[in-house]
């Protein structure tokens, strides 16, 4: 879980705990009183809201596990960082990780992984190797796999070079953030020209 998911899960657990405790008190206090059980509506609302928070925090984890289970595994080099401007944590944008890797055809690809780390945390140092998983254009990764490992062709992966135009295939993309349509290179990370958000563009 990233920082935002942990905060949401903790809030959900707090709501469930407080709502459940008050519900038990009200149940014993107003049991047998005409209309007394109606007082349970408010604390039970907290319980339901808390459960919704917890489920909302766990759904992305289930999706990540599904990608790991069904997707292709690759060794990738941590290449840089990208701010996730869709939300803030403690007044700051969380940082996602940009990686480069070779796909099964030996073509260099780029992906942005939703690490959600804090700026300056040093969790994912540039130049380190990590395991990533790709399934139908969606990515997941193992945060515990970050290590100092030299990969074949590492110099090419870390080289800040222009991409060979002959290897680029453009495709139509619909932005997940604002819904706008634009063209982006398949197999690379595209930046929406309208809202500025990043997303991984599926391979053709």
Short mmCIF file of C-alpha atoms in Angstrom, two decimals:
data_model
loop_
_atom_site.label_atom_id
_atom_site.label_comp_id
_atom_site.label_asym_id
_atom_site.label_seq_id
_atom_site.Cartn_x
_atom_site.Cartn_y
_atom_site.Cartn_z
CA UNK A 1 0.00 0.00 0.00
CA UNK A 2 1.15 3.54 -0.69
CA UNK A 3 0.82 6.38 1.80
CA UNK A 4 -2.63 7.49 0.64
CA UNK A 5 -4.03 3.94 0.80
CA UNK A 6 -2.66 3.46 4.31
CA UNK A 7 -4.25 6.72 5.47
CA UNK A 8 -7.62 5.73 3.97
CA UNK A 9 -7.42 2.25 5.54
CA UNK A 10 -6.55 3.71 8.97
CA UNK A 11 -9.43 6.19 8.72
CA UNK A 12 -11.76 3.35 7.76
CA UNK A 13 -10.64 1.21 10.70
CA UNK A 14 -11.11 4.19 13.04
CA UNK A 15 -14.65 4.77 11.75
CA UNK A 16 -15.52 1.08 12.13
CA UNK A 17 -14.08 0.94 15.65
CA UNK A 18 -15.82 4.10 16.89
CA UNK A 19 -19.11 3.33 15.14
CA UNK A 20 -19.09 -0.27 16.37
CA UNK A 21 -18.37 0.75 19.97
CA UNK A 22 -21.14 3.35 20.01
CA UNK A 23 -23.54 0.87 18.38
CA UNK A 24 -22.91 -1.66 21.16
CA UNK A 25 -23.48 1.00 23.85
CA UNK A 26 -26.71 2.18 22.19
CA UNK A 27 -27.89 -1.41 21.74
CA UNK A 28 -27.64 -2.17 25.45
CA UNK A 29 -28.91 1.27 26.50
CA UNK A 30 -32.01 1.45 24.33
CA UNK A 31 -32.86 -2.27 24.10
CA UNK A 32 -36.56 -2.69 24.74
CA UNK A 33 -37.25 1.04 24.48
CA UNK A 34 -39.91 1.89 21.85
CA UNK A 35 -38.08 3.34 18.87
CA UNK A 36 -34.79 3.05 20.73
CA UNK A 37 -33.08 1.01 18.04
CA UNK A 38 -33.48 3.98 15.71
CA UNK A 39 -30.52 5.54 17.52
CA UNK A 40 -28.32 2.83 15.97
CA UNK A 41 -28.68 4.42 12.53
CA UNK A 42 -26.01 7.08 13.08
CA UNK A 43 -23.22 4.87 14.51
CA UNK A 44 -23.99 2.15 11.97
CA UNK A 45 -23.55 4.77 9.25
CA UNK A 46 -20.01 5.30 10.56
CA UNK A 47 -19.40 1.53 10.41
CA UNK A 48 -20.61 1.33 6.80
CA UNK A 49 -18.54 4.37 5.82
CA UNK A 50 -15.46 2.90 7.48
CA UNK A 51 -15.90 -0.41 5.68
CA UNK A 52 -16.22 1.47 2.38
CA UNK A 53 -12.91 3.23 3.10
CA UNK A 54 -11.18 -0.06 3.89
CA UNK A 55 -12.55 -1.78 0.77
CA UNK A 56 -11.56 1.24 -1.35
CA UNK A 57 -7.99 0.99 -0.02
CA UNK A 58 -7.79 -2.77 -0.64
CA UNK A 59 -9.17 -2.83 -4.20
CA UNK A 60 -5.94 -1.43 -5.75
CA UNK A 61 -3.98 -4.11 -3.87
CA UNK A 62 -6.18 -6.84 -5.35
CA UNK A 63 -5.60 -5.37 -8.82
CA UNK A 64 -1.83 -5.30 -8.26
CA UNK A 65 -1.86 -8.95 -7.17
CA UNK A 66 -3.91 -9.88 -10.24
CA UNK A 67 -1.34 -8.19 -12.51
CA UNK A 68 1.49 -10.05 -10.75
CA UNK A 69 -0.35 -13.36 -11.10
CA UNK A 70 -1.34 -13.09 -14.77
CA UNK A 71 1.20 -10.63 -16.18
CA UNK A 72 4.71 -10.86 -17.63
CA UNK A 73 7.64 -10.24 -15.28
CA UNK A 74 10.50 -7.93 -16.25
CA UNK A 75 13.62 -6.55 -14.61
CA UNK A 76 13.57 -2.77 -14.89
CA UNK A 77 15.93 0.08 -14.09
CA UNK A 78 14.69 2.99 -12.00
CA UNK A 79 15.16 5.93 -14.34
CA UNK A 80 13.46 8.92 -12.71
CA UNK A 81 10.48 10.29 -10.82
CA UNK A 82 7.13 11.85 -11.73
CA UNK A 83 4.79 13.78 -9.42
CA UNK A 84 1.27 12.39 -9.12
CA UNK A 85 -0.79 15.57 -9.30
CA UNK A 86 -4.15 13.83 -8.80
CA UNK A 87 -4.01 14.16 -4.99
CA UNK A 88 -1.87 15.47 -2.14
CA UNK A 89 -0.47 13.88 1.01
CA UNK A 90 0.39 16.34 3.78
CA UNK A 91 0.12 19.15 1.26
CA UNK A 92 2.55 17.56 -1.20
CA UNK A 93 2.15 15.56 -4.38
CA UNK A 94 3.29 11.94 -3.95
CA UNK A 95 6.07 10.72 -6.23
CA UNK A 96 5.72 7.90 -8.75
CA UNK A 97 8.67 5.98 -10.18
CA UNK A 98 9.65 6.01 -13.86
CA UNK A 99 11.38 2.82 -15.07
CA UNK A 100 12.93 1.58 -18.33
CA UNK A 101 13.00 -2.08 -19.36
CA UNK A 102 13.30 -4.37 -22.36
CA UNK A 103 10.15 -6.24 -23.36
CA UNK A 104 10.12 -9.81 -24.69
CA UNK A 105 10.98 -8.53 -28.19
CA UNK A 106 14.01 -6.65 -26.90
CA UNK A 107 12.39 -3.24 -27.40
CA UNK A 108 13.06 -0.63 -24.73
CA UNK A 109 9.91 0.40 -22.90
CA UNK A 110 9.05 2.98 -20.28
CA UNK A 111 6.48 2.83 -17.48
CA UNK A 112 5.41 4.96 -14.54
CA UNK A 113 4.74 2.92 -11.41
CA UNK A 114 2.34 4.21 -8.72
CA UNK A 115 4.85 4.10 -5.87
CA UNK A 116 3.21 7.01 -4.03
CA UNK A 117 6.38 7.77 -2.07
CA UNK A 118 7.27 11.03 -0.35
CA UNK A 119 9.80 13.36 -1.96
CA UNK A 120 13.30 12.69 -0.66
CA UNK A 121 12.41 9.37 0.99
CA UNK A 122 15.08 7.45 -0.94
CA UNK A 123 12.94 4.31 -1.24
CA UNK A 124 13.62 3.89 -4.96
CA UNK A 125 17.10 5.24 -5.84
CA UNK A 126 17.76 6.04 -9.49
CA UNK A 127 19.88 3.36 -11.17
CA UNK A 128 18.67 0.49 -9.00
CA UNK A 129 16.95 -2.59 -10.43
CA UNK A 130 13.45 -3.75 -9.52
CA UNK A 131 10.94 -6.39 -10.62
CA UNK A 132 7.88 -5.16 -12.49
CA UNK A 133 4.86 -6.92 -14.00
CA UNK A 134 2.83 -5.96 -17.07
CA UNK A 135 -0.62 -7.27 -17.96
CA UNK A 136 -2.75 -5.74 -20.71
CA UNK A 137 -1.07 -2.36 -20.42
CA UNK A 138 -1.34 -2.25 -16.62
CA UNK A 139 1.72 -2.34 -14.38
CA UNK A 140 2.51 -3.60 -10.90
CA UNK A 141 5.80 -3.99 -9.05
CA UNK A 142 7.44 -5.57 -6.04
CA UNK A 143 8.66 -2.79 -3.70
CA UNK A 144 10.85 -5.29 -1.84
CA UNK A 145 12.72 -6.22 -5.03
CA UNK A 146 14.75 -2.98 -5.26
CA UNK A 147 18.38 -4.03 -5.49
CA UNK A 148 21.76 -3.17 -6.97
CA UNK A 149 21.90 -5.52 -9.98
CA UNK A 150 23.56 -4.90 -13.33
CA UNK A 151 21.30 -5.84 -16.26
CA UNK A 152 22.29 -6.70 -19.84
CA UNK A 153 22.01 -3.51 -21.88
CA UNK A 154 21.85 -1.40 -18.73
CA UNK A 155 23.76 1.46 -20.36
CA UNK A 156 21.09 1.72 -23.04
CA UNK A 157 18.28 1.68 -20.49
CA UNK A 158 19.83 4.49 -18.47
CA UNK A 159 21.01 6.56 -21.44
CA UNK A 160 19.03 9.78 -21.85
CA UNK A 161 18.90 9.44 -25.61
CA UNK A 162 16.30 10.36 -28.22
CA UNK A 163 14.03 7.49 -29.18
CA UNK A 164 14.46 6.03 -32.67
CA UNK A 165 11.40 7.33 -34.61
CA UNK A 166 11.27 4.14 -36.71
CA UNK A 167 10.50 2.11 -33.58
CA UNK A 168 7.63 4.33 -32.43
CA UNK A 169 4.02 3.49 -33.20
CA UNK A 170 1.46 6.18 -32.38
CA UNK A 171 -1.93 5.27 -31.00
CA UNK A 172 -5.05 7.11 -29.87
CA UNK A 173 -5.27 7.52 -26.10
CA UNK A 174 -8.14 8.57 -23.85
CA UNK A 175 -6.89 10.33 -20.70
CA UNK A 176 -8.03 8.57 -17.53
CA UNK A 177 -8.03 11.86 -15.61
CA UNK A 178 -9.85 14.35 -17.84
CA UNK A 179 -11.22 12.13 -20.64
CA UNK A 180 -9.50 14.04 -23.45
CA UNK A 181 -8.23 12.19 -26.53
CA UNK A 182 -4.70 12.57 -27.86
CA UNK A 183 -1.94 10.64 -29.65
CA UNK A 184 0.92 8.97 -27.78
CA UNK A 185 3.68 6.47 -28.47
CA UNK A 186 2.60 2.88 -27.78
CA UNK A 187 4.64 1.16 -25.09
CA UNK A 188 5.79 4.40 -23.48
CA UNK A 189 4.51 6.78 -20.84
CA UNK A 190 2.30 9.48 -22.30
CA UNK A 191 1.58 12.92 -20.84
CA UNK A 192 -1.85 14.40 -21.45
CA UNK A 193 -1.41 17.80 -23.16
CA UNK A 194 -4.64 19.04 -21.58
CA UNK A 195 -4.40 18.18 -17.86
CA UNK A 196 -0.73 17.15 -17.58
CA UNK A 197 -1.37 13.71 -16.05
CA UNK A 198 0.80 10.72 -16.98
CA UNK A 199 -0.36 7.25 -17.99
CA UNK A 200 1.22 4.16 -19.49
CA UNK A 201 0.22 3.60 -23.10
CA UNK A 202 -0.39 -0.01 -24.07
CA UNK A 203 1.73 -1.76 -26.68
CA UNK A 204 0.30 -2.34 -30.15
#
